[in-house]
XYZ file of C-alpha atoms in Angstrom:
236
model
C 27.202 -12.495 43.054
C 25.368 -9.794 44.910
C 28.319 -7.419 44.710
C 29.567 -5.287 41.833
C 32.537 -7.284 40.594
C 33.377 -10.619 39.024
C 35.954 -12.812 40.727
C 37.943 -15.381 38.736
C 39.598 -18.329 40.429
C 42.267 -20.494 38.870
C 44.474 -23.388 39.947
C 48.201 -22.735 39.890
C 48.753 -26.308 38.671
C 46.934 -28.101 35.843
C 47.776 -31.546 37.168
C 44.848 -33.906 37.519
C 43.112 -33.523 40.849
C 42.155 -36.526 42.952
C 39.787 -36.316 45.956
C 42.690 -36.913 48.370
C 44.448 -33.848 46.925
C 41.568 -31.440 47.486
C 43.052 -30.032 50.685
C 46.356 -29.290 48.950
C 44.571 -27.812 45.960
C 42.552 -25.568 48.239
C 45.807 -24.095 49.506
C 47.053 -23.549 45.961
C 44.034 -21.653 44.685
C 44.871 -18.165 43.509
C 42.199 -15.507 43.702
C 42.172 -13.089 40.787
C 39.518 -10.442 41.424
C 38.393 -8.507 38.405
C 36.617 -5.215 38.971
C 35.535 -4.912 35.366
C 31.837 -5.087 36.106
C 28.682 -3.930 34.415
C 28.832 -0.523 36.010
C 29.208 1.252 39.345
C 25.711 0.370 40.559
C 24.809 -2.961 38.901
C 25.034 -6.221 40.794
C 25.945 -9.397 38.933
C 23.376 -12.182 38.793
C 24.874 -14.756 36.398
C 27.945 -15.688 34.430
C 28.580 -18.009 31.487
C 31.980 -19.229 30.329
C 32.732 -19.841 26.677
C 35.933 -21.868 26.511
C 37.104 -22.741 23.026
C 39.219 -25.623 21.784
C 40.147 -23.547 18.740
C 43.102 -21.158 18.767
C 41.014 -18.864 16.576
C 38.773 -17.992 19.539
C 39.952 -16.672 22.883
C 38.101 -17.710 26.049
C 35.328 -15.296 26.937
C 32.500 -14.919 29.384
C 29.123 -13.206 29.540
C 28.110 -11.436 32.751
C 24.491 -10.495 33.465
C 22.716 -8.344 36.030
C 19.234 -8.541 37.531
C 19.328 -4.949 38.761
C 15.830 -3.471 38.367
C 16.600 0.141 39.225
C 15.072 2.639 36.773
C 18.499 4.065 35.876
C 19.979 0.679 34.949
C 20.427 0.171 31.230
C 22.295 -2.660 29.487
C 22.347 -5.819 31.592
C 24.776 -8.113 29.696
C 28.425 -7.588 28.844
C 30.919 -9.833 27.069
C 34.506 -10.103 28.329
C 37.425 -11.691 26.457
C 40.633 -13.142 27.867
C 43.936 -11.611 26.771
C 46.905 -13.984 26.891
C 49.398 -11.114 27.020
C 47.911 -9.300 29.999
C 46.359 -12.469 31.497
C 43.209 -10.467 32.198
C 39.672 -10.235 30.856
C 38.766 -7.081 28.941
C 35.287 -5.917 27.975
C 34.571 -6.693 24.338
C 30.868 -5.941 23.853
C 27.676 -4.832 25.574
C 24.229 -6.144 24.623
C 22.540 -2.759 24.610
C 19.060 -4.125 23.869
C 18.880 -6.269 27.027
C 17.582 -3.771 29.584
C 15.305 -6.017 31.674
C 16.704 -7.911 34.688
C 18.735 -10.923 33.548
C 18.438 -14.140 35.560
C 20.669 -16.433 33.539
C 22.945 -16.556 30.496
C 24.458 -19.510 28.635
C 26.795 -19.878 25.674
C 25.997 -22.770 23.350
C 28.812 -25.298 22.848
C 30.933 -24.194 19.916
C 31.240 -27.230 17.650
C 33.290 -25.724 14.855
C 31.134 -22.663 14.215
C 32.784 -19.395 13.201
C 30.379 -17.502 15.489
C 28.966 -17.829 18.995
C 25.410 -18.321 20.278
C 24.294 -16.862 23.590
C 20.938 -17.434 25.300
C 19.578 -14.933 27.825
C 16.868 -15.548 30.431
C 14.973 -12.369 31.258
C 11.248 -11.610 30.945
C 11.471 -13.827 27.853
C 14.023 -16.035 26.099
C 16.446 -14.266 23.786
C 19.031 -15.934 21.567
C 21.893 -13.866 20.161
C 24.554 -14.668 17.595
C 27.964 -13.012 17.950
C 30.018 -13.038 14.758
C 33.639 -11.850 15.105
C 34.540 -8.800 13.048
C 37.609 -9.213 10.835
C 40.814 -8.365 12.684
C 41.762 -5.619 10.238
C 38.566 -3.767 11.194
C 39.297 -3.802 14.932
C 41.861 -1.973 17.030
C 45.230 -3.669 17.140
C 45.752 -5.659 20.323
C 42.254 -4.936 21.592
C 39.491 -7.443 22.329
C 37.507 -8.981 19.508
C 34.519 -6.978 18.296
C 31.351 -8.728 17.187
C 28.419 -8.251 14.865
C 25.548 -8.939 17.249
C 22.248 -10.218 15.898
C 19.048 -11.270 17.644
C 18.409 -14.734 16.267
C 15.165 -15.335 18.192
C 12.983 -14.001 20.984
C 10.278 -16.091 22.652
C 7.640 -15.222 25.223
C 6.093 -18.713 25.252
C 6.625 -19.045 29.003
C 4.287 -16.056 29.535
C 6.245 -15.397 32.733
C 9.724 -14.720 34.036
C 12.364 -17.031 32.592
C 14.878 -18.184 35.199
C 17.234 -20.640 33.545
C 18.684 -21.321 30.098
C 21.004 -24.171 29.157
C 22.368 -26.040 26.153
C 23.159 -29.534 24.933
C 22.051 -30.477 21.422
C 19.172 -28.047 21.836
C 18.637 -24.958 23.944
C 16.433 -25.297 27.022
C 14.672 -22.776 29.227
C 12.530 -22.873 32.354
C 10.246 -20.240 33.823
C 7.528 -19.490 36.329
C 5.018 -21.379 34.187
C 6.524 -24.630 35.514
C 7.582 -25.977 32.109
C 10.908 -26.695 30.437
C 10.958 -25.707 26.782
C 13.348 -26.952 24.121
C 14.578 -24.645 21.352
C 16.317 -25.503 18.105
C 17.176 -23.854 14.784
C 16.556 -25.479 11.412
C 18.861 -25.384 8.395
C 17.611 -21.861 7.605
C 18.501 -20.638 11.119
C 14.848 -20.228 12.032
C 14.379 -21.004 15.718
C 11.305 -22.647 17.177
C 10.131 -24.580 20.212
C 10.585 -28.303 19.535
C 9.180 -29.662 22.786
C 7.706 -28.871 26.191
C 8.355 -30.878 29.354
C 6.465 -30.842 32.628
C 8.232 -30.515 35.944
C 8.352 -34.304 36.318
C 10.066 -34.683 32.925
C 7.051 -35.990 31.011
C 6.301 -34.329 27.649
C 3.267 -32.164 27.034
C 1.024 -33.718 24.386
C 1.482 -32.115 20.992
C 4.323 -29.931 22.228
C 6.509 -30.790 19.227
C 4.109 -28.805 17.061
C 4.157 -25.741 19.259
C 6.625 -22.910 19.151
C 7.951 -20.628 16.468
C 8.607 -17.028 17.238
C 5.498 -15.301 18.499
C 4.255 -13.190 15.545
C 3.638 -10.244 17.885
C 7.361 -10.172 18.621
C 8.380 -9.743 14.988
C 8.349 -5.954 15.117
C 10.158 -6.015 18.450
C 12.988 -8.090 16.992
C 13.232 -5.704 14.034
C 13.385 -2.690 16.335
C 15.946 -4.321 18.598
C 18.069 -5.341 15.634
C 17.956 -1.795 14.248
C 19.156 -0.541 17.621
C 22.043 -2.999 17.545
C 22.960 -2.020 14.002
C 22.878 1.627 14.975
C 25.216 1.104 17.915
C 27.595 -0.938 15.729
C 27.624 1.769 13.068
C 28.340 4.416 15.682
C 31.246 2.371 16.999
C 32.782 1.988 13.548
C 32.667 5.748 12.892
C 33.910 6.741 16.330
């Protein structure tokens, strides 16, 4: 996605697709370009879909940018699908993510009332997005969220290139390791394991992790910035 727009593709028919039907399906694909990007000069580097089986949550996506120009600011935006207009509208911007973003991934939503989003940048960042009550948002507009930084890890000590989810969150970076992340019952995140490139575990890796103490003040500062932007939005 080296251009400045996000393109959505959808099948006109939801019938099950068999390999022999691929040619016909290819002819039925409808291109729906969306020019709601991150800005006039930012190129898109990654996208993550957040489909929901619950009618309480509309489908949404996160779009990231790895633009490293000095004038580039926020690198991640959240878009939400509107059934009435059949288009995606911008819902939120992660103002604290200003470094180039290489990957983004929503965690599977297994009945939670909020969403979890992992970002791969110079470190690993995990955000929670809690929907604001409908009566506090504009009528008919996209859902607004209370955005919190749940965790920030620099354990890779290098650029982080990929993040993914199953039961746990995973990340990989230039250090050549895959790290597993998980929250306990108190929502405290830590590294629960480290894997080498060949899939074998690093000895004692289950005891390593936790948020780097030096990042504590950074998380506080970033959270204050988020709270400030949310407060400004409510009073505007």
